[in-house]
C-alpha positions as CSV (number, residue, x, y, z in Angstrom):
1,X,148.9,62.7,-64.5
2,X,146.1,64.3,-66.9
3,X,144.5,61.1,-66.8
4,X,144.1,60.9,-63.5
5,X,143.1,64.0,-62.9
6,X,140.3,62.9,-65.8
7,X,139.1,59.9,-63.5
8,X,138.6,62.2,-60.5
9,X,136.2,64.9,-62.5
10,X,134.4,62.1,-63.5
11,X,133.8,60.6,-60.4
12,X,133.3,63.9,-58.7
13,X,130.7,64.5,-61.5
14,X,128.8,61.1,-61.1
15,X,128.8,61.6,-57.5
16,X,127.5,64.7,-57.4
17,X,124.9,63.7,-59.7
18,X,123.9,60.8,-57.6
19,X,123.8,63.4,-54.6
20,X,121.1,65.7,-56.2
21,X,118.6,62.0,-57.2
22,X,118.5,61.4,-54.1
23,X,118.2,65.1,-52.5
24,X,115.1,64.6,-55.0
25,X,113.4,61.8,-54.2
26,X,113.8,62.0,-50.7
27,X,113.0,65.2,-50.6
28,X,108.9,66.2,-50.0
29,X,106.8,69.9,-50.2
30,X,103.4,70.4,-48.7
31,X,100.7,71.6,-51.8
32,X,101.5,75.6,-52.5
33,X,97.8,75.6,-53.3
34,X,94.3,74.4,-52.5
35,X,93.0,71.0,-54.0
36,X,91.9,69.8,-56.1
37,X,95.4,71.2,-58.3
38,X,97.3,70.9,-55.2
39,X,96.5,67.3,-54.0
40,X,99.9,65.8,-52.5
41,X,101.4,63.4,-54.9
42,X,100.9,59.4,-53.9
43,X,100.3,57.5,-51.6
44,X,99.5,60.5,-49.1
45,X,95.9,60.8,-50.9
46,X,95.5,58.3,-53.7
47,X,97.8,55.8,-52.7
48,X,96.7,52.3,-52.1
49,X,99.5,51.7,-48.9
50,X,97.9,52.0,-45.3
51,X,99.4,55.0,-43.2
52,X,99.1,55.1,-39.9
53,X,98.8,58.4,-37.6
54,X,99.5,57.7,-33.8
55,X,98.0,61.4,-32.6
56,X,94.9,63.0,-33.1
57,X,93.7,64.0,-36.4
58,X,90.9,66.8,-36.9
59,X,89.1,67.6,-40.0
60,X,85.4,69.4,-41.1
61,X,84.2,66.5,-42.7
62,X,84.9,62.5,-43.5
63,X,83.6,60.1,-46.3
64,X,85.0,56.7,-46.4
65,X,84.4,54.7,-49.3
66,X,84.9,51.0,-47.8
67,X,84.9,49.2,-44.7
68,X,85.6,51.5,-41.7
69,X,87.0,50.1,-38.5
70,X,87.1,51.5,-35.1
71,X,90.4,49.4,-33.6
72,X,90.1,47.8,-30.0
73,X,87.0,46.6,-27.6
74,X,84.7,48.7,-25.9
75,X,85.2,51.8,-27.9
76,X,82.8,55.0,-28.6
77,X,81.7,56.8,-31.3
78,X,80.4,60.1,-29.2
79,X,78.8,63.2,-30.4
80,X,78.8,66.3,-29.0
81,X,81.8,67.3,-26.9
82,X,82.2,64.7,-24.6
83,X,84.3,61.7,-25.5
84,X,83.5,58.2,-23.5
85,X,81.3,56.2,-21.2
86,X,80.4,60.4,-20.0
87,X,79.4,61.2,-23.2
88,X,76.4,60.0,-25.7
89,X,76.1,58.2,-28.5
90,X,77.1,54.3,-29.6
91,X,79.7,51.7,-27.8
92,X,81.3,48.5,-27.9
93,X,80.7,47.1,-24.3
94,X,82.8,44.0,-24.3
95,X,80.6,42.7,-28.0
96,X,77.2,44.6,-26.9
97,X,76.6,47.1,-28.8
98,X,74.7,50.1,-26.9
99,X,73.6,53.5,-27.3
100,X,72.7,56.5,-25.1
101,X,70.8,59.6,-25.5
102,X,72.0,63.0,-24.0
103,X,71.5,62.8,-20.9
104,X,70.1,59.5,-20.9
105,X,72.1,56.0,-19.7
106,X,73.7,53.6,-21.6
107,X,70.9,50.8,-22.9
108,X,71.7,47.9,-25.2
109,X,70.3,48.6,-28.8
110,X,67.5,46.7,-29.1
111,X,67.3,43.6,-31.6
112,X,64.4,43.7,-34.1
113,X,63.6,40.5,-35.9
114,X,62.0,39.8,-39.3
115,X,58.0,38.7,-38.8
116,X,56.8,36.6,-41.0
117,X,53.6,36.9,-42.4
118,X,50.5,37.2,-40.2
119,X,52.4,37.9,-37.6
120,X,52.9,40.7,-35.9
121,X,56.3,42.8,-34.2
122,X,55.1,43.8,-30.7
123,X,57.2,44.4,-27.3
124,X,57.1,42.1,-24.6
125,X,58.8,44.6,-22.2
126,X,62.0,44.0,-22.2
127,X,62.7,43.3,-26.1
128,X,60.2,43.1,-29.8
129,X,59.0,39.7,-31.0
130,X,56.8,38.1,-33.6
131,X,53.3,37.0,-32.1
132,X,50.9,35.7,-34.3
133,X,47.9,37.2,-32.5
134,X,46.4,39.6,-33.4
135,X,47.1,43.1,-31.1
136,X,43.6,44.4,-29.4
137,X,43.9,48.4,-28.9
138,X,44.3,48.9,-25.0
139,X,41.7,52.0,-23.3
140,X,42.7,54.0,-20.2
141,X,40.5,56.2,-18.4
142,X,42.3,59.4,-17.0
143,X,39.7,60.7,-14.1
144,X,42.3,62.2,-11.4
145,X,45.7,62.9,-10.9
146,X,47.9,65.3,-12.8
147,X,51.0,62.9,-14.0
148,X,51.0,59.9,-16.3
149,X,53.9,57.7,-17.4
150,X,53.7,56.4,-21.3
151,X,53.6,52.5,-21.3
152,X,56.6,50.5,-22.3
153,X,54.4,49.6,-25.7
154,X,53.1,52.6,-26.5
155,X,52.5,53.3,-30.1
156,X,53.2,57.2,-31.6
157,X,51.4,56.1,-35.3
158,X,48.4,54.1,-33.7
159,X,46.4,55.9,-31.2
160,X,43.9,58.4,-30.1
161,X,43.1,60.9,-27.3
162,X,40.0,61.9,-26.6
163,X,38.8,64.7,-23.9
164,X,35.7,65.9,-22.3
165,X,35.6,69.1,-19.4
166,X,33.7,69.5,-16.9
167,X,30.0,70.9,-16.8
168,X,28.8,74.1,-15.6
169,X,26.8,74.5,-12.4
170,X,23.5,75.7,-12.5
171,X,22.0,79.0,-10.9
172,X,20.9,79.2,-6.9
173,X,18.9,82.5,-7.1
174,X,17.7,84.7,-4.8
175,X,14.4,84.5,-6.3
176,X,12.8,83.2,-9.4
177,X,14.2,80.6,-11.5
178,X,18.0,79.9,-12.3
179,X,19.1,79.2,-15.3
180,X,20.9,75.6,-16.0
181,X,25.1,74.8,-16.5
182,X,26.8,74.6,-19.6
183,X,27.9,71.1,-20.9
184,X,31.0,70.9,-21.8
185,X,32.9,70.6,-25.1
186,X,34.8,67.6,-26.7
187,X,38.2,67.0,-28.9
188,X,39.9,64.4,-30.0
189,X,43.1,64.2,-31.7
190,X,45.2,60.9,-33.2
191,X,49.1,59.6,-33.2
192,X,50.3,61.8,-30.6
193,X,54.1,61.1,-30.4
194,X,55.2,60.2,-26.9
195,X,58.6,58.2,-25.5
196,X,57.8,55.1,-23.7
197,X,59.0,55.5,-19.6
198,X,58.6,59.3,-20.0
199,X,55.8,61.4,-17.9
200,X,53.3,63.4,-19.0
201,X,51.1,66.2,-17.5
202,X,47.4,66.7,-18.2
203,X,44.0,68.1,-16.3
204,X,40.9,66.4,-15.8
205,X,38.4,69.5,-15.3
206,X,36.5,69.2,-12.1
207,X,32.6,69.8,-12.4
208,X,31.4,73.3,-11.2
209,X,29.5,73.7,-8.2
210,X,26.7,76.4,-7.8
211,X,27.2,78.9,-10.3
212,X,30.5,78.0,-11.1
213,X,31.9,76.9,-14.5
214,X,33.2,73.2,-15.2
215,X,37.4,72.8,-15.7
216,X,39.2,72.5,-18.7
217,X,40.4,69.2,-19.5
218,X,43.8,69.0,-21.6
219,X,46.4,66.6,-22.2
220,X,50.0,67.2,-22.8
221,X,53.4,65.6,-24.3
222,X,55.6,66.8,-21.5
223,X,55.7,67.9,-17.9
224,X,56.4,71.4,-19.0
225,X,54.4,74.0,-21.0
226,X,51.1,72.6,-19.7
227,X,49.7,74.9,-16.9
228,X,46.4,75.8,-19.1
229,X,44.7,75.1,-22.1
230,X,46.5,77.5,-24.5
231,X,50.0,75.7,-23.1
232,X,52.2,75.0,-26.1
233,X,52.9,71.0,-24.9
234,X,49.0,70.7,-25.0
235,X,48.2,68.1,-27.8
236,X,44.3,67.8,-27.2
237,X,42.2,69.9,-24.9
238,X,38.4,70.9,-24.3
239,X,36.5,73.4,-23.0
240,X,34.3,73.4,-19.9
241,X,31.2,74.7,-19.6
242,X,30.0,77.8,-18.3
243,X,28.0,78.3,-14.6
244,X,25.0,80.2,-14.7
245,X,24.9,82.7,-12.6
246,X,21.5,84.2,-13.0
247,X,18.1,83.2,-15.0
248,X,20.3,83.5,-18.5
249,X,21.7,79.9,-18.8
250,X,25.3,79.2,-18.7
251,X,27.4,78.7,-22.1
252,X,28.1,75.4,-23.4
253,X,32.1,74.8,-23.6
254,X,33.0,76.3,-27.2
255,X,34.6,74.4,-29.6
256,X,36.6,76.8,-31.2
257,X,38.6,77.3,-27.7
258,X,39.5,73.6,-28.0
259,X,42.8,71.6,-29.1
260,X,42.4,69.1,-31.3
261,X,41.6,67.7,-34.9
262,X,38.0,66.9,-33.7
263,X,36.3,69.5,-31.8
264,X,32.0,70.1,-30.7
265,X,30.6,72.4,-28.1
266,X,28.6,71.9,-25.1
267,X,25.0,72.6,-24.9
268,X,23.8,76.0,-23.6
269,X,22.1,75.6,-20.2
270,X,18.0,77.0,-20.4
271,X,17.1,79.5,-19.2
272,X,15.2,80.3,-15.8
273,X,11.8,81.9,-15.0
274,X,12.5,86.0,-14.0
275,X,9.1,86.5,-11.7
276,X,9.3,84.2,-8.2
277,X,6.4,81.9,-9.8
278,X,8.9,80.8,-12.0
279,X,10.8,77.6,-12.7
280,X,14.5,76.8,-13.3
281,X,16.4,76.1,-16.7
282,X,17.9,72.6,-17.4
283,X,21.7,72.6,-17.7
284,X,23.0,71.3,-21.1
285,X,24.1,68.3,-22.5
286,X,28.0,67.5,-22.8
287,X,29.5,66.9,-26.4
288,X,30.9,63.9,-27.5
289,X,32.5,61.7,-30.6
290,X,29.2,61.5,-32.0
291,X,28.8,66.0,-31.9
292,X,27.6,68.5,-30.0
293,X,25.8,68.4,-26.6
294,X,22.3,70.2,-26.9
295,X,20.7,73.0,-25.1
296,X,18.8,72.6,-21.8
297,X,14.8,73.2,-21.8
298,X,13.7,76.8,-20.7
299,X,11.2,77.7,-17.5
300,X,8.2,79.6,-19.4
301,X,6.2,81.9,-17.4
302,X,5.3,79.2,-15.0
303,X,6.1,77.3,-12.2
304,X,8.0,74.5,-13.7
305,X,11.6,72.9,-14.3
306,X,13.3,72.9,-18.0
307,X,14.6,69.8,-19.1
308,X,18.3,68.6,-19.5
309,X,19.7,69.0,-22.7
310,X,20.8,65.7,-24.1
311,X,25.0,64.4,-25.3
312,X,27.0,63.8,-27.8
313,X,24.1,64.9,-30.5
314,X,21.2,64.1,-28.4
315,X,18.2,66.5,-28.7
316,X,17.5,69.8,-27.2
317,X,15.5,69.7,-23.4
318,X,11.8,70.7,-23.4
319,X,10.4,73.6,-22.1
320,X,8.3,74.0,-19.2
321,X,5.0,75.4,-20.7
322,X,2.4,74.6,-17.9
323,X,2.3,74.6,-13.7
324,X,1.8,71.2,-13.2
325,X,4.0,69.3,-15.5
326,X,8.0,69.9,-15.9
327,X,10.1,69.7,-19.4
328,X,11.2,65.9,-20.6
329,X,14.7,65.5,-20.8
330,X,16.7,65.6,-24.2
331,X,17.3,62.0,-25.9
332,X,20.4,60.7,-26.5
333,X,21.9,60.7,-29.8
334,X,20.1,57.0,-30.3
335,X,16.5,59.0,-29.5
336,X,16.0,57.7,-26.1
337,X,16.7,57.9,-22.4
338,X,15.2,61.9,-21.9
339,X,13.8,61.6,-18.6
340,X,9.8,62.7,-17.9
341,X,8.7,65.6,-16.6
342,X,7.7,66.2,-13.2
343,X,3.7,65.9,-13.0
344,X,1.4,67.3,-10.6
345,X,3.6,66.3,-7.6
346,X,6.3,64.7,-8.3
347,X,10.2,65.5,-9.1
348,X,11.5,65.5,-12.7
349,X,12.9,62.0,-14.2
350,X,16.3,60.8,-14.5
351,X,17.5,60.9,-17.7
352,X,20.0,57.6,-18.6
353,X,22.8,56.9,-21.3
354,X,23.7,60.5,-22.1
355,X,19.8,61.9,-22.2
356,X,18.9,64.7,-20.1
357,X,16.7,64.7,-17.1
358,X,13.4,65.9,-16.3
359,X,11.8,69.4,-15.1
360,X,10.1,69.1,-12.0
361,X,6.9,70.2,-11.8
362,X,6.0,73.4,-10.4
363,X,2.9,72.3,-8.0
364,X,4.2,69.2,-6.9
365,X,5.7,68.6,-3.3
366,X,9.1,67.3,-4.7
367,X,10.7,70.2,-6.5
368,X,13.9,68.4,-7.4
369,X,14.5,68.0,-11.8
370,X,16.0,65.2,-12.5
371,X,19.7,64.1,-12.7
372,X,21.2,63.9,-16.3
373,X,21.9,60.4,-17.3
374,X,25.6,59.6,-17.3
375,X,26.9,58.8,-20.5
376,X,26.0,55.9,-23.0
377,X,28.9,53.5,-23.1
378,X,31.3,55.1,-25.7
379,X,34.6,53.6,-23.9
380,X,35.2,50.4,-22.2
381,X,38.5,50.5,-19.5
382,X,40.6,47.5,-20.7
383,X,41.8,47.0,-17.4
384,X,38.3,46.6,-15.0
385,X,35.8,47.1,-18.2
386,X,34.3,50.2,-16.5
387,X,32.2,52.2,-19.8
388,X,32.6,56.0,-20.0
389,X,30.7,58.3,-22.1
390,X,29.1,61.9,-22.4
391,X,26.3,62.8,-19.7
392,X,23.1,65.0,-20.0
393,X,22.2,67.7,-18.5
394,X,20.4,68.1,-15.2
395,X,16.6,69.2,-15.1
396,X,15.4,72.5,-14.0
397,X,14.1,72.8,-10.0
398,X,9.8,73.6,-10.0
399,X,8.6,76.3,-8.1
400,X,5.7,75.3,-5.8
401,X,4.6,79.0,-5.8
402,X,1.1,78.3,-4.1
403,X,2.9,77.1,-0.7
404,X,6.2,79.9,-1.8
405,X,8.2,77.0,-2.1
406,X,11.0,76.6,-4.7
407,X,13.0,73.7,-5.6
408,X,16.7,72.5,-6.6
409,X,18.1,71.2,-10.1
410,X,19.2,68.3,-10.8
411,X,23.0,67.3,-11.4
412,X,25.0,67.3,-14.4
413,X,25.4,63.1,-16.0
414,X,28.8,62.2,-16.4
415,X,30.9,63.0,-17.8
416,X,30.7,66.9,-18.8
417,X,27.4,67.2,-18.4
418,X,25.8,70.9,-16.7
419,X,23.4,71.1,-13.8
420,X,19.7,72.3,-13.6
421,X,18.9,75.4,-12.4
422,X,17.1,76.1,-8.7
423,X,14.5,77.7,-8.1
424,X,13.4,80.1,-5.1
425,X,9.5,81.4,-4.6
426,X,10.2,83.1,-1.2
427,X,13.5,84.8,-1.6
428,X,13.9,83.7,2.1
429,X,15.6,79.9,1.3
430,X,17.8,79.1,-1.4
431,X,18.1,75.6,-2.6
432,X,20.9,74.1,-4.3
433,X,21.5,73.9,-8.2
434,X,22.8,70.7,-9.6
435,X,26.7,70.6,-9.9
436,X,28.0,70.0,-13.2
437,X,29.9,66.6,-13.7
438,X,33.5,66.4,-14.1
439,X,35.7,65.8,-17.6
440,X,37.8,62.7,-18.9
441,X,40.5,61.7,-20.7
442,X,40.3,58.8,-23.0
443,X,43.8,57.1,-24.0
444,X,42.9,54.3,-26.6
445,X,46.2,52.8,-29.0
446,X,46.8,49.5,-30.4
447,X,50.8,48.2,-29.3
């Protein structure tokens, strides 16, 4: 009997024990504290076995050290707060990888190859390539319009954007002599970042009529922000010139009031006669890559026409110093092209490639200065070779005081370039001051 009852202590005992071990290994408590001297014991956090979780599992941050994979065809990684094909980011369509911006549409991720050398990576359209020629830079003229869509191949780290505004018109006096337009200013700025497909909004300034002063032209990286000058989207802009609106010639477009990392002012327009035997000043010349336009040539106390002012660091317009013979045009920045003074009866020259043009004379029977001479060829179009460049300013009108006739200035060259003066002996008829021309943008980048 006491052995028996010996045998069931001890098996009570053993079983009991057994009870406990396995109470103890089955058993599992969450960390009581923060890690790292809480971490869970293996294989929850150290553990080399896989464990799978069949709900959702949120945490502030992730590092994986290894392969990651995202289980299943056509999944998404999304960002934001959106999760799937409404959402944005990167997908698995069916082996295509693709990726979409917010707000955007799904687009395949483009396939970028390995050039050798010599060759270089450039975009066909649809998708980049190696070509072995070489890429030529590609030049558009912006004239009109407000919008422009960014080409397919357009190039954020190789391009440039250059900008002239409109010229001042001249002065249509009551009497007397009127002084000349303002050219207009220049900037120019490089590797403007754009997005290929989007739109952009810019201003081409328009050229001012009879005392009136020339547009600003600007140019901007969005369709927003961009209603004037001083618009914070505006990446290059210039300043027009000013109209004259008596016988003190009109400003030239200030530099300082440009945007841009190259910036030159437009030429002053001259000045006009005060008395009614007096001539009209010659608007001034539009600046340009090469600097600043010039100044126009002032009427003297006589009855003849100041020259234009000459572009892009051309020379200053003559004044008119005698009746019978008008101020020469400015020359270009290449000294050339000013047009000739108006003598004894004839009208004041034409002034070519960016040189201003000619007073007319004050005695002859064609009071007309000449037109500035539309600028040198700075820019070629790539797509129809048309050339662009600054223009000169227009001669001052003559006064034919003898016969109490006046006479009108000449117009502004393109592009930016300010208009002569008129001139009015009687009081009785006014004649028309030269407009000033209107601005230009200049797109130039290399694919």
């Amino acid at each position: 009997m006491v052995v028996r009852l010996s045998s069931l202590v001890v098996s009570f005992l053993i079983g009991s024990a057994l009870f406990i071990a396995a109470s103890l290994v089955l058993a599992w408590t969450g960390p009581t504290q923060a890690p790292p001297n809480g971490n869970v014991s293996a294989p929850i956090n150290v553990g080399t076995t896989d464990q799978v979780k069949n709900a959702g599992l949120a945490m502030n941050a992730l590092a994986v050290f290894g392969n990651a994979i995202i289980s299943g065809t056509s999944r998404y990684l999304n960002f934001g707060t959106v999760a799937g094909s409404s959402g944005y980011g990167i997908r698995d369509n069916a082996g295509s990888m693709e990726f979409k911006r917010s707000g955007g549409s799904w687009n395949a991720i483009p396939i970028i190859p390995t050039c050798p050398e010599g060759n270089t990576l450039v975009s066909n359209g649809t998708a980049w390539e190696c070509s072995s020629t070489p890429q030529s830079a590609v030049t558009t003229f912006l004239t009109s319009g407000t919008s422009w869509t960014v080409p397919a191949d357009w190039n954020s780290s190789n391009n440039t954007i250059e900008v002239i505004g409109g010229g001042g018109g001249g002065d249509t006096p009551g009497s007397a002599g009127g002084g000349g337009g303002g050219g207009s200013a220049y900037s120019k700025t490089t590797n403007v970042t754009l997005t290929p497909g989007a739109s952009v909004t810019y201003a081409v300034g328009g050229g001012g009529s009879a005392e009136t002063s020339g547009g600003d032209t600007y140019f901007c990286s969005s369709t927003s922000n961009c209603a004037s000058l001083g618009g914070s989207a505006v990446r290059v802009g210039a300043k027009g010139g000013a109209g004259a609106t008596s016988a003190i010639g009109g400003a030239g477009g200030a530099a300082a009031s440009g945007v841009g990392s190259v910036t030159y002012s437009g030429g002053t327009g001259g000045n006009g006669g005060e008395s009614s035997n007096d001539g009209a000043g010659g608007g001034g010349g539009a600046a340009g890559p090469n600097g600043g336009g010039n100044n126009g040539g002032n009427s003297g106390r006589s009855a003849s026409g100041g020259g234009g002012g000459g572009a892009n660091g051309g020379s200053v317009g003559s004044n008119s110093t005698i009746q019978s013979t008008g101020g020469a045009g400015g020359h270009n920045r290449l000294g050339s092209g000013g047009g000739a003074g108006g003598v004894s009866n004839g009208a004041g020259g034409a002034g070519t490639n960016g040189a201003g043009g000619g007073g007319a004379a004050g005695d002859a029977s064609d009071d007309t200065g000449g037109a500035g001479g539309a600028g040198e060829s700075l820019w070629i179009q790539t797509s129809n070779s048309a050339t662009a460049g600054s223009g000169g300013g227009g001669g001052g009108g003559g006064n034919q005081f003898e016969s109490f006739r006046g006479g009108p200035g000449g117009l502004g060259g393109l592009y930016g370039g300010g208009g002569g003066g008129a001139s009015d002996a009687n009081g009785s008829t006014q004649y028309a001051s030269g407009s000033g021309a209107q601005g230009i943008i200049i797109i130039t980048y290399t694919p």
